[in-house]
Every structure is written in structure tokens, then in C-alpha cells.
PDB file of C-alpha atoms in Angstrom:
ATOM      1  CA  ALA F   1      28.948 169.447-182.633  1.00 51.00           C
ATOM      2  CA  ARG F   2      28.743 170.600-186.169  1.00 49.00           C
ATOM      3  CA  PRO F   3      30.505 173.672-187.274  1.00 51.00           C
ATOM      4  CA  ALA F   4      28.395 176.715-188.224  1.00 53.00           C
ATOM      5  CA  SER F   5      27.753 176.924-191.882  1.00 52.00           C
ATOM      6  CA  GLY F   6      30.767 178.154-193.829  1.00 53.00           C
ATOM      7  CA  LEU F   7      33.251 177.226-191.076  1.00 56.00           C
ATOM      8  CA  GLU F   8      35.803 174.361-191.375  1.00 55.00           C
ATOM      9  CA  PRO F   9      35.593 171.595-188.713  1.00 55.00           C
ATOM     10  CA  SER F  10      38.186 172.060-186.057  1.00 55.00           C
ATOM     11  CA  ALA F  11      41.336 169.879-186.143  1.00 52.00           C
ATOM     12  CA  ASN F  12      40.094 167.989-183.167  1.00 52.00           C
ATOM     13  CA  GLN F  13      36.810 167.066-184.990  1.00 54.00           C
ATOM     14  CA  GLN F  14      38.698 165.877-188.046  1.00 56.00           C
ATOM     15  CA  ARG F  15      40.984 163.533-185.881  1.00 61.00           C
ATOM     16  CA  ARG F  16      38.381 162.079-183.547  1.00 65.00           C
ATOM     17  CA  TRP F  17      38.004 158.372-183.277  1.00 58.00           C
ATOM     18  CA  ILE F  18      34.936 156.823-184.814  1.00 56.00           C
ATOM     19  CA  ALA F  19      33.955 153.277-183.819  1.00 57.00           C
ATOM     20  CA  PRO F  20      34.254 150.841-186.666  1.00 57.00           C
ATOM     21  CA  SER F  21      30.576 149.944-186.442  1.00 56.00           C
ATOM     22  CA  ALA F  22      29.751 153.655-186.956  1.00 53.00           C
ATOM     23  CA  VAL F  23      31.618 153.794-190.288  1.00 52.00           C
ATOM     24  CA  ARG F  24      29.207 153.275-193.036  1.00 53.00           C
ATOM     25  CA  ARG F  25      29.743 149.836-194.670  1.00 50.00           C
ATOM     26  CA  ASP F  26      29.477 151.266-198.255  1.00 52.00           C
ATOM     27  CA  GLU F  27      32.436 153.565-197.503  1.00 55.00           C
ATOM     28  CA  LEU F  28      34.701 150.598-196.868  1.00 54.00           C
ATOM     29  CA  SER F  29      36.414 148.816-199.771  1.00 69.00           C
ATOM     30  CA  GLN F  30      35.298 145.291-200.710  1.00 72.00           C
ATOM     31  CA  ASP F  31      38.480 143.853-199.238  1.00 71.00           C
ATOM     32  CA  SER F  32      38.069 145.722-195.918  1.00 78.00           C
ATOM     33  CA  GLN F  33      34.417 144.538-195.687  1.00 83.00           C
ATOM     34  CA  HIS F  34      35.480 140.955-196.388  1.00 81.00           C
ATOM     35  CA  ASN F  35      38.370 141.049-193.899  1.00 84.00           C
ATOM     36  CA  ASP F  36      36.090 142.683-191.245  1.00 87.00           C
ATOM     37  CA  PHE F  37      33.482 139.952-191.759  1.00 87.00           C
ATOM     38  CA  ILE F  38      36.065 137.217-191.383  1.00 87.00           C
ATOM     39  CA  PHE F  39      37.650 138.773-188.310  1.00 90.00           C
ATOM     40  CA  ARG F  40      34.188 139.149-186.616  1.00 91.00           C
ATOM     41  CA  ARG F  41      33.323 135.490-187.364  1.00 91.00           C
ATOM     42  CA  VAL F  42      36.731 134.225-186.127  1.00 89.00           C
ATOM     43  CA  ARG F  43      36.383 136.369-182.912  1.00 92.00           C
ATOM     44  CA  GLY F  44      32.944 134.911-182.318  1.00 92.00           C
ATOM     45  CA  ILE F  45      34.298 131.378-182.616  1.00 91.00           C
ATOM     46  CA  LEU F  46      37.232 132.133-180.342  1.00 91.00           C
ATOM     47  CA  ASN F  47      34.775 133.304-177.750  1.00 92.00           C
ATOM     48  CA  LYS F  48      32.978 130.012-177.898  1.00 92.00           C
ATOM     49  CA  ILE F  49      35.978 127.687-178.214  1.00 90.00           C
ATOM     50  CA  THR F  50      36.680 125.216-175.304  1.00 90.00           C
ATOM     51  CA  PRO F  51      38.625 122.016-175.139  1.00 89.00           C
ATOM     52  CA  GLU F  52      35.379 120.036-175.660  1.00 93.00           C
ATOM     53  CA  LYS F  53      34.343 122.024-178.775  1.00 91.00           C
ATOM     54  CA  PHE F  54      37.929 122.359-180.091  1.00 91.00           C
ATOM     55  CA  GLU F  55      37.664 119.961-183.066  1.00 91.00           C
ATOM     56  CA  LYS F  56      34.573 121.448-184.609  1.00 92.00           C
ATOM     57  CA  LEU F  57      35.303 125.013-183.933  1.00 90.00           C
ATOM     58  CA  SER F  58      38.914 124.815-185.204  1.00 88.00           C
ATOM     59  CA  SER F  59      37.561 123.182-188.406  1.00 89.00           C
ATOM     60  CA  ASP F  60      35.100 126.119-188.642  1.00 89.00           C
ATOM     61  CA  ILE F  61      37.924 128.677-188.376  1.00 87.00           C
ATOM     62  CA  ILE F  62      39.925 126.733-191.065  1.00 85.00           C
ATOM     63  CA  ASN F  63      36.863 126.833-193.364  1.00 85.00           C
ATOM     64  CA  ILE F  64      36.232 130.540-192.739  1.00 82.00           C
ATOM     65  CA  ILE F  65      39.839 131.502-193.443  1.00 81.00           C
ATOM     66  CA  GLY F  66      39.894 129.367-196.639  1.00 75.00           C
ATOM     67  CA  GLN F  67      42.632 130.316-199.018  1.00 69.00           C
ATOM     68  CA  GLY F  68      43.063 133.617-197.135  1.00 72.00           C
ATOM     69  CA  SER F  69      45.803 136.248-197.613  1.00 75.00           C
ATOM     70  CA  PRO F  70      48.670 137.442-195.528  1.00 76.00           C
ATOM     71  CA  THR F  71      46.462 140.256-194.186  1.00 82.00           C
ATOM     72  CA  ILE F  72      43.842 137.784-193.004  1.00 83.00           C
ATOM     73  CA  PHE F  73      46.423 135.497-191.434  1.00 81.00           C
ATOM     74  CA  LYS F  74      47.915 138.536-189.531  1.00 83.00           C
ATOM     75  CA  GLY F  75      44.556 139.464-188.237  1.00 87.00           C
ATOM     76  CA  VAL F  76      43.630 135.908-187.218  1.00 87.00           C
ATOM     77  CA  ILE F  77      47.034 135.475-185.517  1.00 86.00           C
ATOM     78  CA  LEU F  78      46.481 138.685-183.648  1.00 88.00           C
ATOM     79  CA  LEU F  79      43.036 137.576-182.495  1.00 91.00           C
ATOM     80  CA  ILE F  80      44.275 134.165-181.372  1.00 90.00           C
ATOM     81  CA  PHE F  81      47.340 135.630-179.755  1.00 87.00           C
ATOM     82  CA  GLU F  82      45.326 138.217-177.716  1.00 89.00           C
ATOM     83  CA  LYS F  83      42.996 135.436-176.561  1.00 90.00           C
ATOM     84  CA  ALA F  84      45.984 133.304-175.504  1.00 87.00           C
ATOM     85  CA  LEU F  85      47.513 136.091-173.489  1.00 85.00           C
ATOM     86  CA  ASP F  86      44.242 137.079-171.897  1.00 85.00           C
ATOM     87  CA  GLU F  87      43.356 133.432-171.045  1.00 85.00           C
ATOM     88  CA  PRO F  88      46.718 131.738-170.115  1.00 82.00           C
ATOM     89  CA  LYS F  89      44.763 128.760-168.762  1.00 85.00           C
ATOM     90  CA  TYR F  90      43.760 127.862-172.379  1.00 86.00           C
ATOM     91  CA  SER F  91      47.074 128.907-174.101  1.00 85.00           C
ATOM     92  CA  SER F  92      47.940 125.338-174.925  1.00 86.00           C
ATOM     93  CA  MET F  93      44.585 125.042-176.710  1.00 90.00           C
ATOM     94  CA  TYR F  94      45.272 128.159-178.704  1.00 89.00           C
ATOM     95  CA  ALA F  95      48.748 126.849-179.539  1.00 88.00           C
ATOM     96  CA  GLN F  96      47.130 123.699-180.898  1.00 90.00           C
ATOM     97  CA  LEU F  97      44.754 125.792-182.928  1.00 89.00           C
ATOM     98  CA  CYS F  98      47.743 127.657-184.462  1.00 86.00           C
ATOM     99  CA  LYS F  99      49.428 124.373-185.167  1.00 87.00           C
ATOM    100  CA  ARG F 100      46.257 123.181-187.085  1.00 89.00           C
ATOM    101  CA  LEU F 101      46.051 126.441-188.952  1.00 84.00           C
ATOM    102  CA  ALA F 102      49.737 126.307-189.838  1.00 82.00           C
ATOM    103  CA  GLU F 103      49.192 122.827-191.294  1.00 83.00           C
ATOM    104  CA  ASN F 104      46.088 123.727-193.306  1.00 80.00           C
ATOM    105  CA  ALA F 105      46.761 127.338-194.315  1.00 74.00           C
ATOM    106  CA  PRO F 106      48.097 128.033-197.809  1.00 70.00           C
ATOM    107  CA  ASN F 107      51.718 129.198-198.167  1.00 70.00           C
ATOM    108  CA  PHE F 108      52.528 132.508-199.785  1.00 68.00           C
ATOM    109  CA  GLU F 109      56.262 132.227-199.134  1.00 65.00           C
ATOM    110  CA  SER F 110      58.827 131.101-201.709  1.00 63.00           C
ATOM    111  CA  PRO F 111      59.027 127.321-202.232  1.00 65.00           C
ATOM    112  CA  ASP F 112      62.560 127.100-200.740  1.00 67.00           C
ATOM    113  CA  SER F 113      61.509 128.789-197.509  1.00 65.00           C
ATOM    114  CA  LYS F 114      61.550 126.639-194.373  1.00 65.00           C
ATOM    115  CA  ASN F 115      58.565 128.407-192.774  1.00 63.00           C
ATOM    116  CA  THR F 116      55.079 128.729-194.153  1.00 65.00           C
ATOM    117  CA  THR F 117      53.457 132.123-194.216  1.00 73.00           C
ATOM    118  CA  PHE F 118      51.339 131.362-191.210  1.00 76.00           C
ATOM    119  CA  LYS F 119      54.323 130.093-189.125  1.00 79.00           C
ATOM    120  CA  HIS F 120      56.399 133.061-190.263  1.00 79.00           C
ATOM    121  CA  LEU F 121      53.819 135.587-189.175  1.00 80.00           C
ATOM    122  CA  LEU F 122      53.099 133.744-185.898  1.00 82.00           C
ATOM    123  CA  LEU F 123      56.828 133.482-184.958  1.00 83.00           C
ATOM    124  CA  GLY F 124      57.237 137.260-185.707  1.00 84.00           C
ATOM    125  CA  LYS F 125      54.286 138.103-183.494  1.00 83.00           C
ATOM    126  CA  CYS F 126      55.545 135.895-180.558  1.00 81.00           C
ATOM    127  CA  GLN F 127      58.984 137.496-180.824  1.00 83.00           C
ATOM    128  CA  ASP F 128      57.707 141.047-180.918  1.00 85.00           C
ATOM    129  CA  GLU F 129      55.364 140.388-178.061  1.00 81.00           C
ATOM    130  CA  PHE F 130      58.017 138.834-175.918  1.00 78.00           C
ATOM    131  CA  LYS F 131      60.380 141.684-176.453  1.00 81.00           C
ATOM    132  CA  ASN F 132      57.714 144.340-175.848  1.00 79.00           C
ATOM    133  CA  ARG F 133      56.436 142.737-172.666  1.00 74.00           C
ATOM    134  CA  ALA F 134      59.963 142.110-171.329  1.00 72.00           C
ATOM    135  CA  ALA F 135      60.798 145.740-171.880  1.00 78.00           C
ATOM    136  CA  LEU F 136      57.632 146.958-170.306  1.00 74.00           C
ATOM    137  CA  SER F 137      57.991 144.779-167.264  1.00 71.00           C
ATOM    138  CA  GLY F 138      61.661 145.732-166.952  1.00 73.00           C
ATOM    139  CA  ALA F 139      60.768 149.415-167.058  1.00 76.00           C
ATOM    140  CA  TYR F 140      58.515 149.045-163.981  1.00 73.00           C
ATOM    141  CA  ASP F 141      61.112 147.083-162.107  1.00 73.00           C
ATOM    142  CA  LYS F 142      63.822 149.789-162.713  1.00 76.00           C
ATOM    143  CA  ARG F 143      61.714 152.603-161.479  1.00 74.00           C
ATOM    144  CA  ALA F 144      62.803 154.127-158.254  1.00 68.00           C
ATOM    145  CA  GLY F 145      60.108 154.808-155.631  1.00 73.00           C
ATOM    146  CA  LYS F 146      56.665 153.510-155.072  1.00 81.00           C
ATOM    147  CA  LEU F 147      54.400 152.813-158.039  1.00 77.00           C
ATOM    148  CA  THR F 148      50.957 154.286-158.237  1.00 83.00           C
ATOM    149  CA  VAL F 149      47.953 151.898-158.104  1.00 86.00           C
ATOM    150  CA  ASP F 150      47.473 152.211-161.882  1.00 85.00           C
ATOM    151  CA  GLU F 151      51.238 151.505-162.557  1.00 81.00           C
ATOM    152  CA  GLU F 152      50.962 148.442-160.251  1.00 81.00           C
ATOM    153  CA  GLU F 153      48.040 147.192-162.150  1.00 85.00           C
ATOM    154  CA  ALA F 154      49.786 147.872-165.562  1.00 81.00           C
ATOM    155  CA  LYS F 155      52.859 146.077-164.206  1.00 80.00           C
ATOM    156  CA  PHE F 156      50.753 143.068-163.136  1.00 81.00           C
ATOM    157  CA  ILE F 157      48.878 142.819-166.508  1.00 81.00           C
ATOM    158  CA  ALA F 158      52.267 143.119-168.372  1.00 78.00           C
ATOM    159  CA  LYS F 159      53.689 140.222-166.289  1.00 79.00           C
ATOM    160  CA  ARG F 160      50.584 138.108-166.713  1.00 80.00           C
ATOM    161  CA  LYS F 161      50.586 138.564-170.534  1.00 80.00           C
ATOM    162  CA  MET F 162      54.341 137.828-170.613  1.00 78.00           C
ATOM    163  CA  LEU F 163      53.692 134.583-168.721  1.00 78.00           C
ATOM    164  CA  GLY F 164      50.761 133.922-171.063  1.00 79.00           C
ATOM    165  CA  ASN F 165      53.124 134.347-174.007  1.00 78.00           C
ATOM    166  CA  ILE F 166      55.650 131.926-172.487  1.00 79.00           C
ATOM    167  CA  LYS F 167      52.946 129.364-171.921  1.00 81.00           C
ATOM    168  CA  PHE F 168      51.679 129.859-175.496  1.00 77.00           C
ATOM    169  CA  ILE F 169      55.182 129.468-176.962  1.00 77.00           C
ATOM    170  CA  GLY F 170      56.179 126.572-174.615  1.00 71.00           C
TER     171      GLY F 170
END
């Protein structure tokens, strides 16, 4: 609802969430548009990737990322990581994809650093996710009394994602 003429929009209207597709493309910066384009292409490829198509599609991802930037690497790692946790059956394939990306991605770290930028970002994400999932799972285990259906489902999802993380790391 639009405010009557001369009135300011309410605080709720100013803070409301707007779907990214609803944001006008010309309002985004060039970098944001470019990153958004890359993330959409990578997400599309991740939705198609199977063990049979792994070689071709992993090469496509490497070509799309190109020389990249730490921001692009973080986004791609997040996309791959979420897929690995949502699909634990294929987590070893996603781990292989990360290995290939780490080998082919440019390094923005100092030359004396042991880890490349991609490995550094990936390890940080794995560590954060493991700590967060363990804390969430432990919080449900410590609760006294019976859990609601929604809490049981959240506990199950947290445990499944934690196991997916372990499979992905291992």
C-alpha cells in the first residue's frame, strides 16, 4: 500500500524485504550485476551436476569463475557448500569440485601463505558451519521436556546437515 500523498512511508514499509529479482537491474552496481550473473550461472550448473557430467560441468564452473575475486569465491563456496549439505549423497563429488577449483583458482593471498585464497575461504566456511551445527544440535539435546514437531524437524535438519558437513570434509 502506498502512503497518501504528503505522508512518509511507515517504518515497516521501509524495511520490508524485496525479492532480488524485483530489484531493478539498473539500480545495482556493475560489480553486483556481474556477481549476481555468475552466481546464477554457477547455481544452474550445480543443479545439473552429476557424477556422469562432472568433468564437463566442473570445467564450465572454472571457466565462469575465471580470475574471480574473493567475493566471487565466497559466493561460489557458499553455493557448493549448501548443495553438499542438502545432498549428502553427493558430498564427495562436491568435495572433488572444490579440490579442482582450489587447484585452478587464482591466489589472492601473500606468496608465503600455505593456503590459497580458495582453500582459506573453504576451510573457514567448513569450520564455521561445523561449530554452528554442533551448537544448534547440542541446544536441542540439552532441552528439557518434549520438543514440538517443528523443533524435532529443525533438530533433524541440523543433524543431517552436520553429517553432510562431516562427509564433505572427510
